[in-house]
Amino acid sequence: MSKWIAALTLMLSSQLALAVDIQPDTLYPRVKLETSMGDIVVELDRTRAPITVDNFLTYVVQGEYDNTLFHRIIPEFVVQGGGLSPKLEDLPAAAPIVNESGNGLSNQPGTIAMARDNNPHSATRQFYFNVADNTRLDPSPRRWGYAVFGEVTEGMEVLQAMSVVDTGYNQTLRWSDVPLAAVILKKATLLSEQ
């Protein structure tokens, strides 16, 4: 009986995933990120990072990024978010995706990329913005890089302001570089096709 329930659950979740409209035929979808510091619009590159873009857009369309925390901000480096609630709780994530670094996109200022742990194929929902030339995060012949999948087209001044907020050590997370005043991603919206 439990195998039947598991099969039914898998079938229903597959149908729900198919029902999510992530504009699969749009090569350069755009997403508006409404933050507590202002709005940022990113244009994603499905031609270079199709798996990463589809993963990110699935979280966007399902509302999974709404009311999340930018939890790691390092001036002249990155602004990272997408995985924690404002109460500093880890949010549920789908299965990790394959690493699409080496796609010709580089960790340049104003780009968006997937965060991951030491396993190169461990990215799920967390992403970061590059606020400096971070080519050291690009792949090399001896190591995997971090997959860039788009760039900021509007709101770079918002991102720059975010990158210099006061940060410090957070006892709950046991991390440094956590904003002292919460920086929130209030809503992420897939914009209409142009």
mmCIF file of N, CA, C and O in Angstrom, residues 38-109:
data_model
loop_
_atom_site.group_PDB
_atom_site.id
_atom_site.type_symbol
_atom_site.label_atom_id
_atom_site.label_comp_id
_atom_site.label_asym_id
_atom_site.label_seq_id
_atom_site.Cartn_x
_atom_site.Cartn_y
_atom_site.Cartn_z
ATOM 1 N N GLY A 38 14.813 48.264 -2.078
ATOM 2 C CA GLY A 38 14.492 48.701 -3.429
ATOM 3 C C GLY A 38 14.389 47.516 -4.378
ATOM 4 O O GLY A 38 14.576 46.365 -3.978
ATOM 5 N N ASP A 39 14.097 47.810 -5.634
ATOM 6 C CA ASP A 39 13.860 46.754 -6.618
ATOM 7 C C ASP A 39 15.092 46.496 -7.485
ATOM 8 O O ASP A 39 15.830 47.419 -7.835
ATOM 9 N N ILE A 40 15.248 45.221 -7.840
ATOM 10 C CA ILE A 40 16.306 44.772 -8.734
ATOM 11 C C ILE A 40 15.647 43.919 -9.814
ATOM 12 O O ILE A 40 14.798 43.074 -9.509
ATOM 13 N N VAL A 41 16.015 44.129 -11.060
ATOM 14 C CA VAL A 41 15.539 43.278 -12.148
ATOM 15 C C VAL A 41 16.744 42.552 -12.725
ATOM 16 O O VAL A 41 17.788 43.155 -12.993
ATOM 17 N N VAL A 42 16.595 41.235 -12.886
ATOM 18 C CA VAL A 42 17.648 40.423 -13.485
ATOM 19 C C VAL A 42 17.149 39.809 -14.781
ATOM 20 O O VAL A 42 15.970 39.456 -14.898
ATOM 21 N N GLU A 43 18.042 39.721 -15.745
ATOM 22 C CA GLU A 43 17.759 38.991 -16.979
ATOM 23 C C GLU A 43 18.573 37.708 -16.922
ATOM 24 O O GLU A 43 19.792 37.738 -16.724
ATOM 25 N N LEU A 44 17.888 36.586 -17.073
ATOM 26 C CA LEU A 44 18.528 35.273 -16.977
ATOM 27 C C LEU A 44 18.902 34.782 -18.371
ATOM 28 O O LEU A 44 18.280 35.162 -19.362
ATOM 29 N N ASP A 45 19.896 33.915 -18.449
ATOM 30 C CA ASP A 45 20.390 33.419 -19.732
ATOM 31 C C ASP A 45 20.169 31.911 -19.838
ATOM 32 O O ASP A 45 21.007 31.111 -19.431
ATOM 33 N N ARG A 46 19.024 31.551 -20.407
ATOM 34 C CA ARG A 46 18.677 30.140 -20.561
ATOM 35 C C ARG A 46 19.547 29.475 -21.634
ATOM 36 O O ARG A 46 19.702 28.258 -21.632
ATOM 37 N N THR A 47 20.139 30.244 -22.547
ATOM 38 C CA THR A 47 20.988 29.649 -23.583
ATOM 39 C C THR A 47 22.281 29.103 -22.995
ATOM 40 O O THR A 47 22.841 28.152 -23.514
ATOM 41 N N ARG A 48 22.761 29.701 -21.907
ATOM 42 C CA ARG A 48 24.030 29.291 -21.292
ATOM 43 C C ARG A 48 23.843 28.424 -20.050
ATOM 44 O O ARG A 48 24.731 27.643 -19.711
ATOM 45 N N ALA A 49 22.711 28.601 -19.348
ATOM 46 C CA ALA A 49 22.499 27.880 -18.082
ATOM 47 C C ALA A 49 21.043 27.423 -17.972
ATOM 48 O O ALA A 49 20.323 27.848 -17.075
ATOM 49 N N PRO A 50 20.590 26.549 -18.863
ATOM 50 C CA PRO A 50 19.175 26.175 -18.881
ATOM 51 C C PRO A 50 18.681 25.484 -17.613
ATOM 52 O O PRO A 50 17.578 25.771 -17.137
ATOM 53 N N ILE A 51 19.472 24.609 -17.047
ATOM 54 C CA ILE A 51 19.054 23.887 -15.838
ATOM 55 C C ILE A 51 18.974 24.854 -14.663
ATOM 56 O O ILE A 51 18.011 24.839 -13.883
ATOM 57 N N THR A 52 19.972 25.707 -14.547
ATOM 58 C CA THR A 52 20.025 26.670 -13.448
ATOM 59 C C THR A 52 18.883 27.671 -13.546
ATOM 60 O O THR A 52 18.222 27.975 -12.546
ATOM 61 N N VAL A 53 18.621 28.183 -14.746
ATOM 62 C CA VAL A 53 17.531 29.144 -14.936
ATOM 63 C C VAL A 53 16.192 28.498 -14.602
ATOM 64 O O VAL A 53 15.375 29.079 -13.881
ATOM 65 N N ASP A 54 15.958 27.285 -15.091
ATOM 66 C CA ASP A 54 14.687 26.614 -14.795
ATOM 67 C C ASP A 54 14.521 26.363 -13.301
ATOM 68 O O ASP A 54 13.428 26.527 -12.750
ATOM 69 N N ASN A 55 15.599 25.980 -12.635
ATOM 70 C CA ASN A 55 15.560 25.760 -11.186
ATOM 71 C C ASN A 55 15.189 27.060 -10.461
ATOM 72 O O ASN A 55 14.276 27.082 -9.626
ATOM 73 N N PHE A 56 15.897 28.141 -10.784
ATOM 74 C CA PHE A 56 15.646 29.437 -10.146
ATOM 75 C C PHE A 56 14.212 29.897 -10.398
ATOM 76 O O PHE A 56 13.507 30.326 -9.477
ATOM 77 N N LEU A 57 13.754 29.788 -11.654
ATOM 78 C CA LEU A 57 12.398 30.247 -11.984
ATOM 79 C C LEU A 57 11.324 29.416 -11.305
ATOM 80 O O LEU A 57 10.265 29.940 -10.964
ATOM 81 N N THR A 58 11.588 28.145 -11.089
ATOM 82 C CA THR A 58 10.610 27.310 -10.376
ATOM 83 C C THR A 58 10.417 27.838 -8.953
ATOM 84 O O THR A 58 9.290 27.981 -8.478
ATOM 85 N N TYR A 59 11.506 28.171 -8.279
ATOM 86 C CA TYR A 59 11.399 28.769 -6.941
ATOM 87 C C TYR A 59 10.668 30.114 -7.003
ATOM 88 O O TYR A 59 9.833 30.413 -6.147
ATOM 89 N N VAL A 60 10.972 30.914 -8.023
ATOM 90 C CA VAL A 60 10.325 32.226 -8.172
ATOM 91 C C VAL A 60 8.819 32.048 -8.335
ATOM 92 O O VAL A 60 8.024 32.652 -7.600
ATOM 93 N N VAL A 61 8.405 31.243 -9.302
ATOM 94 C CA VAL A 61 6.983 31.097 -9.640
ATOM 95 C C VAL A 61 6.199 30.463 -8.492
ATOM 96 O O VAL A 61 5.034 30.792 -8.267
ATOM 97 N N GLN A 62 6.831 29.599 -7.745
ATOM 98 C CA GLN A 62 6.154 28.966 -6.607
ATOM 99 C C GLN A 62 6.146 29.849 -5.360
ATOM 100 O O GLN A 62 5.619 29.458 -4.323
ATOM 101 N N GLY A 63 6.731 31.051 -5.442
ATOM 102 C CA GLY A 63 6.730 31.969 -4.301
ATOM 103 C C GLY A 63 7.717 31.604 -3.216
ATOM 104 O O GLY A 63 7.658 32.148 -2.107
ATOM 105 N N GLU A 64 8.654 30.735 -3.523
ATOM 106 C CA GLU A 64 9.596 30.239 -2.512
ATOM 107 C C GLU A 64 10.634 31.278 -2.086
ATOM 108 O O GLU A 64 11.248 31.139 -1.028
ATOM 109 N N TYR A 65 10.861 32.294 -2.898
ATOM 110 C CA TYR A 65 11.820 33.331 -2.524
ATOM 111 C C TYR A 65 11.155 34.494 -1.796
ATOM 112 O O TYR A 65 11.859 35.350 -1.248
ATOM 113 N N ASP A 66 9.832 34.521 -1.777
ATOM 114 C CA ASP A 66 9.130 35.621 -1.116
ATOM 115 C C ASP A 66 9.389 35.584 0.390
ATOM 116 O O ASP A 66 9.327 34.519 1.019
ATOM 117 N N ASN A 67 9.696 36.758 0.950
ATOM 118 C CA ASN A 67 9.953 36.912 2.379
ATOM 119 C C ASN A 67 11.134 36.049 2.842
ATOM 120 O O ASN A 67 11.037 35.327 3.822
ATOM 121 N N THR A 68 12.224 36.139 2.091
ATOM 122 C CA THR A 68 13.456 35.458 2.488
ATOM 123 C C THR A 68 14.517 36.501 2.817
ATOM 124 O O THR A 68 14.374 37.677 2.512
ATOM 125 N N LEU A 69 15.577 36.044 3.422
ATOM 126 C CA LEU A 69 16.619 36.914 3.961
ATOM 127 C C LEU A 69 17.867 36.902 3.080
ATOM 128 O O LEU A 69 18.289 35.845 2.609
ATOM 129 N N PHE A 70 18.434 38.068 2.847
ATOM 130 C CA PHE A 70 19.796 38.124 2.322
ATOM 131 C C PHE A 70 20.684 37.977 3.553
ATOM 132 O O PHE A 70 20.832 38.907 4.339
ATOM 133 N N HIS A 71 21.243 36.793 3.733
ATOM 134 C CA HIS A 71 21.874 36.433 5.004
ATOM 135 C C HIS A 71 23.391 36.573 5.012
ATOM 136 O O HIS A 71 24.018 36.494 6.063
ATOM 137 N N ARG A 72 23.982 36.782 3.847
ATOM 138 C CA ARG A 72 25.448 36.877 3.780
ATOM 139 C C ARG A 72 25.800 38.027 2.840
ATOM 140 O O ARG A 72 25.532 37.959 1.642
ATOM 141 N N ILE A 73 26.398 39.058 3.407
ATOM 142 C CA ILE A 73 26.784 40.218 2.605
ATOM 143 C C ILE A 73 28.224 40.575 2.934
ATOM 144 O O ILE A 73 28.559 40.863 4.086
ATOM 145 N N ILE A 74 29.051 40.530 1.899
ATOM 146 C CA ILE A 74 30.465 40.838 2.057
ATOM 147 C C ILE A 74 30.804 41.962 1.083
ATOM 148 O O ILE A 74 30.727 41.760 -0.136
ATOM 149 N N PRO A 75 31.131 43.151 1.600
ATOM 150 C CA PRO A 75 31.461 44.264 0.701
ATOM 151 C C PRO A 75 32.568 43.878 -0.277
ATOM 152 O O PRO A 75 33.481 43.124 0.064
ATOM 153 N N GLU A 76 32.466 44.395 -1.483
ATOM 154 C CA GLU A 76 33.449 44.100 -2.538
ATOM 155 C C GLU A 76 33.547 42.605 -2.838
ATOM 156 O O GLU A 76 34.583 42.122 -3.303
ATOM 157 N N PHE A 77 32.448 41.861 -2.579
ATOM 158 C CA PHE A 77 32.452 40.438 -2.907
ATOM 159 C C PHE A 77 31.057 40.003 -3.358
ATOM 160 O O PHE A 77 30.775 39.998 -4.544
ATOM 161 N N VAL A 78 30.171 39.643 -2.398
ATOM 162 C CA VAL A 78 28.860 39.103 -2.777
ATOM 163 C C VAL A 78 27.741 39.557 -1.848
ATOM 164 O O VAL A 78 27.982 39.948 -0.701
ATOM 165 N N VAL A 79 26.514 39.454 -2.371
ATOM 166 C CA VAL A 79 25.273 39.587 -1.605
ATOM 167 C C VAL A 79 24.522 38.285 -1.850
ATOM 168 O O VAL A 79 24.152 37.975 -2.980
ATOM 169 N N GLN A 80 24.326 37.483 -0.787
ATOM 170 C CA GLN A 80 23.778 36.130 -0.936
ATOM 171 C C GLN A 80 22.451 35.982 -0.200
ATOM 172 O O GLN A 80 22.271 36.515 0.886
ATOM 173 N N GLY A 81 21.527 35.248 -0.806
ATOM 174 C CA GLY A 81 20.228 35.003 -0.178
ATOM 175 C C GLY A 81 19.508 33.838 -0.815
ATOM 176 O O GLY A 81 20.078 33.028 -1.528
ATOM 177 N N GLY A 82 18.207 33.773 -0.481
ATOM 178 C CA GLY A 82 17.334 32.772 -1.087
ATOM 179 C C GLY A 82 17.084 31.520 -0.288
ATOM 180 O O GLY A 82 16.239 30.717 -0.668
ATOM 181 N N GLY A 83 17.779 31.325 0.823
ATOM 182 C CA GLY A 83 17.647 30.047 1.521
ATOM 183 C C GLY A 83 17.190 30.100 2.955
ATOM 184 O O GLY A 83 16.951 29.065 3.570
ATOM 185 N N LEU A 84 17.056 31.322 3.518
ATOM 186 C CA LEU A 84 16.695 31.433 4.930
ATOM 187 C C LEU A 84 15.485 32.342 5.109
ATOM 188 O O LEU A 84 15.326 33.329 4.389
ATOM 189 N N SER A 85 14.681 32.019 6.112
ATOM 190 C CA SER A 85 13.574 32.888 6.488
ATOM 191 C C SER A 85 14.116 34.043 7.316
ATOM 192 O O SER A 85 15.253 33.980 7.818
ATOM 193 N N PRO A 86 13.320 35.108 7.514
ATOM 194 C CA PRO A 86 13.771 36.202 8.388
ATOM 195 C C PRO A 86 14.052 35.748 9.822
ATOM 196 O O PRO A 86 14.758 36.425 10.562
ATOM 197 N N LYS A 87 13.512 34.578 10.215
ATOM 198 C CA LYS A 87 13.788 34.026 11.546
ATOM 199 C C LYS A 87 15.048 33.163 11.552
ATOM 200 O O LYS A 87 15.294 32.434 12.497
ATOM 201 N N LEU A 88 15.812 33.229 10.432
ATOM 202 C CA LEU A 88 17.072 32.507 10.286
ATOM 203 C C LEU A 88 16.883 30.992 10.202
ATOM 204 O O LEU A 88 17.779 30.218 10.547
ATOM 205 N N GLU A 89 15.742 30.575 9.711
ATOM 206 C CA GLU A 89 15.463 29.148 9.551
ATOM 207 C C GLU A 89 15.765 28.741 8.113
ATOM 208 O O GLU A 89 15.412 29.453 7.171
ATOM 209 N N ASP A 90 16.407 27.564 7.961
ATOM 210 C CA ASP A 90 16.631 27.018 6.625
ATOM 211 C C ASP A 90 15.293 26.689 5.992
ATOM 212 O O ASP A 90 14.406 26.122 6.641
ATOM 213 N N LEU A 91 15.146 27.034 4.720
ATOM 214 C CA LEU A 91 13.912 26.756 3.995
ATOM 215 C C LEU A 91 14.060 25.478 3.180
ATOM 216 O O LEU A 91 15.172 25.128 2.760
ATOM 217 N N PRO A 92 12.953 24.768 2.938
ATOM 218 C CA PRO A 92 13.045 23.517 2.183
ATOM 219 C C PRO A 92 13.572 23.769 0.773
ATOM 220 O O PRO A 92 13.284 24.798 0.166
ATOM 221 N N ALA A 93 14.336 22.799 0.296
ATOM 222 C CA ALA A 93 14.927 22.923 -1.036
ATOM 223 C C ALA A 93 14.640 21.676 -1.850
ATOM 224 O O ALA A 93 14.516 20.571 -1.305
ATOM 225 N N ALA A 94 14.549 21.853 -3.151
ATOM 226 C CA ALA A 94 14.422 20.735 -4.077
ATOM 227 C C ALA A 94 15.784 20.055 -4.196
ATOM 228 O O ALA A 94 16.777 20.490 -3.603
ATOM 229 N N ALA A 95 15.845 19.019 -4.997
ATOM 230 C CA ALA A 95 17.096 18.287 -5.195
ATOM 231 C C ALA A 95 18.159 19.203 -5.800
ATOM 232 O O ALA A 95 17.843 20.125 -6.556
ATOM 233 N N PRO A 96 19.422 18.968 -5.466
ATOM 234 C CA PRO A 96 20.502 19.760 -6.051
ATOM 235 C C PRO A 96 20.532 19.625 -7.579
ATOM 236 O O PRO A 96 20.079 18.617 -8.129
ATOM 237 N N ILE A 97 21.090 20.633 -8.219
ATOM 238 C CA ILE A 97 21.177 20.628 -9.681
ATOM 239 C C ILE A 97 22.626 20.463 -10.118
ATOM 240 O O ILE A 97 23.556 20.704 -9.345
ATOM 241 N N VAL A 98 22.794 20.087 -11.366
ATOM 242 C CA VAL A 98 24.127 19.949 -11.935
ATOM 243 C C VAL A 98 24.757 21.336 -12.080
ATOM 244 O O VAL A 98 24.070 22.316 -12.348
ATOM 245 N N ASN A 99 26.051 21.398 -11.878
ATOM 246 C CA ASN A 99 26.793 22.650 -11.942
ATOM 247 C C ASN A 99 27.009 23.043 -13.403
ATOM 248 O O ASN A 99 27.625 22.301 -14.163
ATOM 249 N N GLU A 100 26.510 24.217 -13.791
ATOM 250 C CA GLU A 100 26.664 24.697 -15.160
ATOM 251 C C GLU A 100 27.722 25.794 -15.282
ATOM 252 O O GLU A 100 27.674 26.602 -16.197
ATOM 253 N N SER A 101 28.699 25.802 -14.367
ATOM 254 C CA SER A 101 29.799 26.746 -14.541
ATOM 255 C C SER A 101 30.585 26.319 -15.782
ATOM 256 O O SER A 101 30.472 25.191 -16.246
ATOM 257 N N GLY A 102 31.359 27.214 -16.334
ATOM 258 C CA GLY A 102 32.066 26.899 -17.568
ATOM 259 C C GLY A 102 31.201 27.126 -18.789
ATOM 260 O O GLY A 102 31.494 26.661 -19.888
ATOM 261 N N ASN A 103 30.108 27.876 -18.607
ATOM 262 C CA ASN A 103 29.155 28.132 -19.688
ATOM 263 C C ASN A 103 29.482 29.406 -20.469
ATOM 264 O O ASN A 103 28.712 29.823 -21.329
ATOM 265 N N GLY A 104 30.610 30.020 -20.168
ATOM 266 C CA GLY A 104 30.996 31.251 -20.851
ATOM 267 C C GLY A 104 30.621 32.514 -20.094
ATOM 268 O O GLY A 104 31.048 33.603 -20.469
ATOM 269 N N LEU A 105 29.811 32.377 -19.034
ATOM 270 C CA LEU A 105 29.448 33.528 -18.202
ATOM 271 C C LEU A 105 30.406 33.580 -17.019
ATOM 272 O O LEU A 105 30.750 32.551 -16.440
ATOM 273 N N SER A 106 30.815 34.787 -16.648
ATOM 274 C CA SER A 106 31.826 34.964 -15.613
ATOM 275 C C SER A 106 31.253 35.702 -14.409
ATOM 276 O O SER A 106 30.307 36.475 -14.525
ATOM 277 N N ASN A 107 31.837 35.456 -13.260
ATOM 278 C CA ASN A 107 31.437 36.100 -12.006
ATOM 279 C C ASN A 107 31.931 37.544 -11.980
ATOM 280 O O ASN A 107 32.837 37.909 -11.239
ATOM 281 N N GLN A 108 31.304 38.368 -12.809
ATOM 282 C CA GLN A 108 31.615 39.782 -12.946
ATOM 283 C C GLN A 108 30.627 40.608 -12.125
ATOM 284 O O GLN A 108 29.541 40.123 -11.787
ATOM 285 N N PRO A 109 30.941 41.862 -11.820
ATOM 286 C CA PRO A 109 30.007 42.699 -11.062
ATOM 287 C C PRO A 109 28.635 42.754 -11.734
ATOM 288 O O PRO A 109 28.531 42.907 -12.957
#
